[in-house]
Coordinates of C-alpha atoms in Angstrom, one line a residue:
Chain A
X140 CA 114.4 -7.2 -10.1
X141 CA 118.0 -8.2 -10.9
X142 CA 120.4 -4.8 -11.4
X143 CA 123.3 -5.7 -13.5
X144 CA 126.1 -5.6 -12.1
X145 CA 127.5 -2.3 -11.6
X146 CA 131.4 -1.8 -13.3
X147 CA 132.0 1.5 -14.4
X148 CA 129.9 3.9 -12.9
X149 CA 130.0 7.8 -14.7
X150 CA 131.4 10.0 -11.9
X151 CA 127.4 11.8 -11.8
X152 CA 126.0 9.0 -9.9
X153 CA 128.2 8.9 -7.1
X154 CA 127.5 12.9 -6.4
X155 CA 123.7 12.1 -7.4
X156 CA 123.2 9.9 -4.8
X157 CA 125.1 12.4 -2.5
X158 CA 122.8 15.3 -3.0
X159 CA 119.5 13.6 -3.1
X160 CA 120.7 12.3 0.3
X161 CA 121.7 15.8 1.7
X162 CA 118.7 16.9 0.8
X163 CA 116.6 14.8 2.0
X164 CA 118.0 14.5 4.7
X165 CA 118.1 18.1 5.5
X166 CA 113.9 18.3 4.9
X167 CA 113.4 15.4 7.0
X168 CA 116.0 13.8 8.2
X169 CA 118.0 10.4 8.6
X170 CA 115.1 8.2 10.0
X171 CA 112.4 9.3 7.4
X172 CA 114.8 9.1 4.2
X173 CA 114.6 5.7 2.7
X174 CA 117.1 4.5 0.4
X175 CA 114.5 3.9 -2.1
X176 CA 113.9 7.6 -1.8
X177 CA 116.9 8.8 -2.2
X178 CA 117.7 6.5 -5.7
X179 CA 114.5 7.9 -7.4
X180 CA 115.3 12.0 -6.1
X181 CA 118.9 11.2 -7.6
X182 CA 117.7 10.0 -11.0
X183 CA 120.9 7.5 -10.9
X184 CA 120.5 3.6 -11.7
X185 CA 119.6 1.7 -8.0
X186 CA 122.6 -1.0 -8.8
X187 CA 125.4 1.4 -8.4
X188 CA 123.9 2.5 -5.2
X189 CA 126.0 -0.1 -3.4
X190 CA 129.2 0.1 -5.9
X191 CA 129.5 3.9 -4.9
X192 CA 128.5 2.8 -0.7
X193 CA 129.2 -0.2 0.0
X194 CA 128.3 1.1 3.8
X195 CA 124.7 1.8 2.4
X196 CA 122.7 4.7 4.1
X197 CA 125.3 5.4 7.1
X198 CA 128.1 6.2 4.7
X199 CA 125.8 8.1 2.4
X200 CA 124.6 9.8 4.8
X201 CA 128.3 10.5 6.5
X202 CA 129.1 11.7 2.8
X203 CA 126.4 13.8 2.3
X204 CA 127.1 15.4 5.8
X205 CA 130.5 16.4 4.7
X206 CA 129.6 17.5 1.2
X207 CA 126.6 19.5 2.1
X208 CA 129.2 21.5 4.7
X209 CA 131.8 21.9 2.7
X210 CA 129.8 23.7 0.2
X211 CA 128.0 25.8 3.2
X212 CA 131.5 26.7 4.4
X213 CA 132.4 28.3 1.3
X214 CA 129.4 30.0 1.4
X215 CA 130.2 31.2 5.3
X216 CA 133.4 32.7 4.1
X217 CA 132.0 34.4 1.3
X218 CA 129.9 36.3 3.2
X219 CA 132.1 36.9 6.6
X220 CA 135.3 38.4 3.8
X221 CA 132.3 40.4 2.2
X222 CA 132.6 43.8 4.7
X223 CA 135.1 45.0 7.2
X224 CA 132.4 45.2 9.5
X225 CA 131.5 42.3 11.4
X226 CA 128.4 42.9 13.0
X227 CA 127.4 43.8 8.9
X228 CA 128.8 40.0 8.0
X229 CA 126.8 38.1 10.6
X230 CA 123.6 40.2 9.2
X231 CA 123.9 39.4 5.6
X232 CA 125.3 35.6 6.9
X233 CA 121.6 35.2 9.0
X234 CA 119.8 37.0 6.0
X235 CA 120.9 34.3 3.8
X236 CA 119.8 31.5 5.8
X237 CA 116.5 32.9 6.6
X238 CA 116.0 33.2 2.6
X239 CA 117.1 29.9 2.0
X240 CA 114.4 29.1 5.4
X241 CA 112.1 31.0 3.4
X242 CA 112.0 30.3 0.1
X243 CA 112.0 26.6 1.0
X244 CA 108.3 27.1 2.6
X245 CA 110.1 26.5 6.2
X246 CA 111.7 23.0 5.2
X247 CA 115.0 23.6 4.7
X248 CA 117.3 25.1 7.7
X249 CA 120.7 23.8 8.5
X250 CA 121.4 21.0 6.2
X251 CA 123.0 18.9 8.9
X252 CA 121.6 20.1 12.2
X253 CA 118.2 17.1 11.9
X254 CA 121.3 14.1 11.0
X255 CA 123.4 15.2 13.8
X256 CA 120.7 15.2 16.3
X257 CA 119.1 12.2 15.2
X258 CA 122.1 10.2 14.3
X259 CA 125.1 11.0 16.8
X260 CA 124.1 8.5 19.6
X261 CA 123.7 5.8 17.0
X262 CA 126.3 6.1 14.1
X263 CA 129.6 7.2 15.1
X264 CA 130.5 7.4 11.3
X265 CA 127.9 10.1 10.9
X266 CA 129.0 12.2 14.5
X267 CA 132.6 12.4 13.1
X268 CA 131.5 13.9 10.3
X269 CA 128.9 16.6 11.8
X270 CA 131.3 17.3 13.9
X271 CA 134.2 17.8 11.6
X272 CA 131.5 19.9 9.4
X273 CA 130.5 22.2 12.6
X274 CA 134.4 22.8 13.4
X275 CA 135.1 23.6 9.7
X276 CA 132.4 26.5 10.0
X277 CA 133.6 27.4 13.4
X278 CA 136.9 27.9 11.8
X279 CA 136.2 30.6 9.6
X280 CA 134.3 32.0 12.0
X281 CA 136.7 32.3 14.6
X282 CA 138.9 33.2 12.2
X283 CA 136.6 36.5 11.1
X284 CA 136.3 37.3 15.3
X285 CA 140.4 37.3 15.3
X286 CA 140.8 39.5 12.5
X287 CA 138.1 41.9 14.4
X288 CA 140.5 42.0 16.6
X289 CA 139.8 39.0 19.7
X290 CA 142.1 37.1 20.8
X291 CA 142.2 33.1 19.7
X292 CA 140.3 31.9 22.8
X293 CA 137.8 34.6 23.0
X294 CA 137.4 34.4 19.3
X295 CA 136.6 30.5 19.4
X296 CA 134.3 31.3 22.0
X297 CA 132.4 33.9 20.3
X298 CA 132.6 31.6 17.2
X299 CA 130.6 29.1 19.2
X300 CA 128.3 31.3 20.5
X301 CA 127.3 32.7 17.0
X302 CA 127.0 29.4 15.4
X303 CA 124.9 28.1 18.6
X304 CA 122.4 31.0 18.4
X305 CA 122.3 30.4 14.6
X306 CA 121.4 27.2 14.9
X307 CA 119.0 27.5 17.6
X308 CA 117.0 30.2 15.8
X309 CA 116.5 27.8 12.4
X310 CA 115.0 25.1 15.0
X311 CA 112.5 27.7 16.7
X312 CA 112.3 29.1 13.3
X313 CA 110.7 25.9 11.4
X314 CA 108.5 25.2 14.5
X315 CA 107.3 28.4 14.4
X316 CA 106.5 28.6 10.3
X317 CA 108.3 32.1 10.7
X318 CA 111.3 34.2 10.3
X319 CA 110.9 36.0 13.9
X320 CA 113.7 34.0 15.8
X321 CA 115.9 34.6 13.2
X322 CA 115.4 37.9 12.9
X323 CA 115.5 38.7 17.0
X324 CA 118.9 36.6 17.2
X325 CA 120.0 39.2 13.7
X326 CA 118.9 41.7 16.0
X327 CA 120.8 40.6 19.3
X328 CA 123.8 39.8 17.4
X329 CA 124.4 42.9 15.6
X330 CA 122.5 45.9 17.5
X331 CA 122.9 44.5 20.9
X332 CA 125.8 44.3 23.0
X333 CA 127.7 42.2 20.6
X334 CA 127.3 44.6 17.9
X335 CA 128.0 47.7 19.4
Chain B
X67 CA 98.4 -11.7 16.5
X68 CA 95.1 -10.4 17.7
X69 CA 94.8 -8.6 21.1
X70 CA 91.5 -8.7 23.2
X71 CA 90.0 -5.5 22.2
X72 CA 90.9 -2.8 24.3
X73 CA 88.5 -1.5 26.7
X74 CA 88.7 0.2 30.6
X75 CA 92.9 0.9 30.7
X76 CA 94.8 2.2 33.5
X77 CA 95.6 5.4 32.9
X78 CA 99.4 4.5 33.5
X79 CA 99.2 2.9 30.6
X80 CA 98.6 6.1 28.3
X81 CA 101.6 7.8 30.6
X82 CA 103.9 4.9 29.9
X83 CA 103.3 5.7 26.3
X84 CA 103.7 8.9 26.3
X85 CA 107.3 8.8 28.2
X86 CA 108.7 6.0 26.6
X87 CA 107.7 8.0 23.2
X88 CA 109.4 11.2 24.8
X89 CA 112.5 9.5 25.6
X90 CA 113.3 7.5 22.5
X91 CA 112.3 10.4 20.4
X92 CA 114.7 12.7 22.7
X93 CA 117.6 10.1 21.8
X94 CA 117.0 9.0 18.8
X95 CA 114.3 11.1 16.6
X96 CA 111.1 10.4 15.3
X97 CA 111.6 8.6 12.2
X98 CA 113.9 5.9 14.0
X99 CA 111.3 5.2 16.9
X100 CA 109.6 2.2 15.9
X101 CA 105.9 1.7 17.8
X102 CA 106.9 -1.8 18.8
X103 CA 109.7 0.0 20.3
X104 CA 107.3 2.3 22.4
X105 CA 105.5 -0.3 23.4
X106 CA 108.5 -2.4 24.4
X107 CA 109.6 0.3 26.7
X108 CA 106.6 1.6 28.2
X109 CA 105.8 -2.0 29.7
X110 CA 101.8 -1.3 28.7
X111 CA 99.8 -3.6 26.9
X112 CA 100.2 -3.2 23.1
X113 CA 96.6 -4.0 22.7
X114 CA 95.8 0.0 24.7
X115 CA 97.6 1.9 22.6
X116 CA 95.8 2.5 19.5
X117 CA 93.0 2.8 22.0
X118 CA 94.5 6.0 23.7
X119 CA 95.8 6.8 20.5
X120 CA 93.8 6.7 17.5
X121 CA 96.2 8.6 15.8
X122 CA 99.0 6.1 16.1
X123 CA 102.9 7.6 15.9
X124 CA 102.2 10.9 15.1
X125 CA 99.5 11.9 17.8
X126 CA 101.9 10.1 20.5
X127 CA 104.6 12.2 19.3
X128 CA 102.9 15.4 19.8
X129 CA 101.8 14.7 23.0
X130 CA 105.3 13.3 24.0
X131 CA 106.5 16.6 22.9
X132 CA 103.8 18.9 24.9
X133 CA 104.6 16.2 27.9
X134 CA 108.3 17.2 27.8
X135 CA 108.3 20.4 26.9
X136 CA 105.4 21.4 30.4
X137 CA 107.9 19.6 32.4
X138 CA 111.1 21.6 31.5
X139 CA 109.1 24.5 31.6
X140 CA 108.9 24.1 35.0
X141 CA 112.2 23.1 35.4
X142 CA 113.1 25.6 33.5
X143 CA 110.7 28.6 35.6
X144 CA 112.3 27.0 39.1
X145 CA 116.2 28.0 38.2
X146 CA 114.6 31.4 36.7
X147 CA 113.5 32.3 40.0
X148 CA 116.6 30.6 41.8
X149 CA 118.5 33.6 42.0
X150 CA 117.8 37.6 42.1
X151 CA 121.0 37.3 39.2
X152 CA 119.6 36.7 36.2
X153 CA 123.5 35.7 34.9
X154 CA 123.5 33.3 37.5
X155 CA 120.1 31.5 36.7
X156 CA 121.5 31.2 33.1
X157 CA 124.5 29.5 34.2
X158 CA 122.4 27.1 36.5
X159 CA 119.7 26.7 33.6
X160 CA 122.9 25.7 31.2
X161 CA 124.6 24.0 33.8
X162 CA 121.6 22.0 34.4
X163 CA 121.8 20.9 30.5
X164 CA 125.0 19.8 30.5
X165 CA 124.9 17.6 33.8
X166 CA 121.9 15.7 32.0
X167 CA 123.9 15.8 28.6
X168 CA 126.8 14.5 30.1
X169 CA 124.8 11.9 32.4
X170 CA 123.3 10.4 29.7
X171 CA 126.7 9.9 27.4
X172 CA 125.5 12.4 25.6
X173 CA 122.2 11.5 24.2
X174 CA 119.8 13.3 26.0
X175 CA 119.9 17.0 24.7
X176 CA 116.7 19.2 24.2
X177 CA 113.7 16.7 24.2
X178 CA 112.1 17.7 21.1
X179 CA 115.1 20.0 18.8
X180 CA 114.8 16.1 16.9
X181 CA 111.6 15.8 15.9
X182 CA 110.8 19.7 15.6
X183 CA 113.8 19.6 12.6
X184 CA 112.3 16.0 11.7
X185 CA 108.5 16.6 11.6
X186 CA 107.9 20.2 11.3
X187 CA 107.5 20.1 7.3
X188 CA 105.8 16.6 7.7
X189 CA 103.4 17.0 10.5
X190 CA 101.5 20.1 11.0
X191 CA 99.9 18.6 14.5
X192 CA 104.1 18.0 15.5
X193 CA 104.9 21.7 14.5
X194 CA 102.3 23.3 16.3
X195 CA 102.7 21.3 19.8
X196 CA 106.9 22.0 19.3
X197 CA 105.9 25.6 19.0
X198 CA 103.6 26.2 22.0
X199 CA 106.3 24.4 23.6
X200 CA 109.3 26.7 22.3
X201 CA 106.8 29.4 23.1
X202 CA 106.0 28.6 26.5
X203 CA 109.9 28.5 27.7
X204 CA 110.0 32.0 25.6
X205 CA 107.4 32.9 28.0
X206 CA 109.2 32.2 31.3
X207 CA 112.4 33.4 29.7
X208 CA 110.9 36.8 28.7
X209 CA 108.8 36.8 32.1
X210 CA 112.9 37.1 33.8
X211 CA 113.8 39.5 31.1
X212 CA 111.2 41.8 32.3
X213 CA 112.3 41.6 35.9
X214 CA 115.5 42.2 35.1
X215 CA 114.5 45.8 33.5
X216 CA 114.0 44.9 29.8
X217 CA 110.9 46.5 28.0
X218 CA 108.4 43.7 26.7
X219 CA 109.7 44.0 23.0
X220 CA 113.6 43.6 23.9
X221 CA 112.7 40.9 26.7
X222 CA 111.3 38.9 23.7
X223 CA 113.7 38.9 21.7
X224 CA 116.5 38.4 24.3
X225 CA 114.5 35.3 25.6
X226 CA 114.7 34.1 21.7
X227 CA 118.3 34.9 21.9
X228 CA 119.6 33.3 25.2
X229 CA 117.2 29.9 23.9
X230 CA 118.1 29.8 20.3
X231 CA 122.0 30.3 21.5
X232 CA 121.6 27.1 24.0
X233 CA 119.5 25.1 21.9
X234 CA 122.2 25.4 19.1
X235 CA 125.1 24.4 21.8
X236 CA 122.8 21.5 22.5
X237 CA 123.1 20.2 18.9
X238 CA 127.2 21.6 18.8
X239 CA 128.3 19.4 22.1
X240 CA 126.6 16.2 20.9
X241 CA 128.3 16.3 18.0
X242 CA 131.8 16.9 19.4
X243 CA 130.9 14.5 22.4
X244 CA 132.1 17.2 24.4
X245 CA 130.5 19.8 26.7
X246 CA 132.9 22.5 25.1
X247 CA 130.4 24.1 23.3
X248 CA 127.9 24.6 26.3
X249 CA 130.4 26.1 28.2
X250 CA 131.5 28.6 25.5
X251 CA 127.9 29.6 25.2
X252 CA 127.3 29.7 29.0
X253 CA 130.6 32.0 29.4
X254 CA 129.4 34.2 26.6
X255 CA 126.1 34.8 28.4
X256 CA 127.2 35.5 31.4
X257 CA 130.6 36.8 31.4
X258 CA 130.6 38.4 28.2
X259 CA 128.5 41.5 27.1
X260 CA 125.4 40.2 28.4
X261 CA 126.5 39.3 31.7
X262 CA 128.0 42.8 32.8

């Protein structure tokens, strides 16, 4: 079973191994995803599994937190610069996530909420980065409720809250097989009191 | 390795099982929770469990989460009715989160947000026992709602709201290791629009 040594590895390994582990990790999380898993989802040789992570599945994992919400937060900003009206942003930013929920067959919700829940008593390697990834969305965020108008504490505030609701909903979401809780917390957001 | 086969067991042992599953599961998610690990914490005789579980891992799991979900229900329904304020219960049901979150160095956040985002695409006997449980807290919620004034339809969906919105700060603040995100949603709830 002897790899050869890995030397010079093509620069498509290192991000294959990163996106097989981001999403697996988002269908079933940290615990379930083996490393075996995750080499035969990427399609890149097992031996330069190690060269790339020396740390092994906790720095994968940290890695794939941080890619997977850096390419969500571009995503986020796309869609909150897309209309001058907020309340319209945080519709077509929910309606994205529930086709994503959707079209997935219920498996894939936030791509690091399952990692950070299971993983940020155990590895602080992997906390640091959810939470850098969670403050990198609530930045854009808050920075969308400031140019509505609030002022920087109220705006991180309401940031939080948005996020938080969003988040909550994908969790009752996949336990409920359906797009209701997102659709009520759409609702809530930009009909009710908020939205007015 | 083998046990005397298992036969009349006290039924502490099946309780034992059940909690010690429930609070590994609430720390550290279902794919890290080794049995041995169960049965090392519950103090019951390895040689009961398969007996009150034929269905090893996964059928403790889903009774772990029914078992903690009936019992924050009631927590839940006792801070409902703790006040003829419905913006006060919400601050005493958050503040109740956060004094357990921060009690435990934050490990302890909603006891089954993990294994509902680890199991529900894996386990249809997990999903459905995370969603009665989701939908019996929706039930008390909305119950409130509707003595506060709301019409069934719009105490639905604000129950979905007000739990999706904490649930989500539940996944935010152990990330940061910080309460922060809690209190952001708790002031949003009830000081913000939905408090007046």
């Amino acid at each position: 079973m002897a790899e050869p040594p890995p030397n010079r590895q093509p620069p498509s390994s290192r991000t294959a191994f990163i996106e097989a582990t981001a999403d697996l990790m988002r269908r079933q999380g940290y615990g379930a995803t083996a490393i075996s898993e995750i080499v035969a989802l990427s399609g890149a040789p097992k031996g330069s599994l190690y060269f790339h992570f020396p740390g092994g599945k906790e720095q994968l994992a940290a890695e794939a937190v941080s890619s997977a919400g850096e390419r969500l937060r571009g995503q986020i900003a796309a869609i909150l610069s897309s209309s001058d009206d907020l309340a319209v942003c945080i519709g077509r930013l929910i309606d994205a996530l529930a086709a994503g929920l959707e079209r997935s067959d219920y498996q894939r919700g936030c791509p690091i909420a399952t990692v950070t829940l299971e993983a940020a008593s155990a590895s602080e390697a992997i906390r640091v980065s959810a939470d850098a990834v969670f403050g990198s969305w609530l930045t854009v965020l808050a920075a969308r409720m400031r140019a509505d108008g609030l002022d920087p504490a109220a705006a991180e505030r309401r940031a939080t809250f948005v996020l938080s609701a969003v988040e909550g909903a994908l969790i009752l979401a996949r336990a409920r097989g359906q797009l209701e809780p997102l659709i009520a917390v759409r609702q809530e957001l930009t009909a009710g009191p908020f939205g007015r």
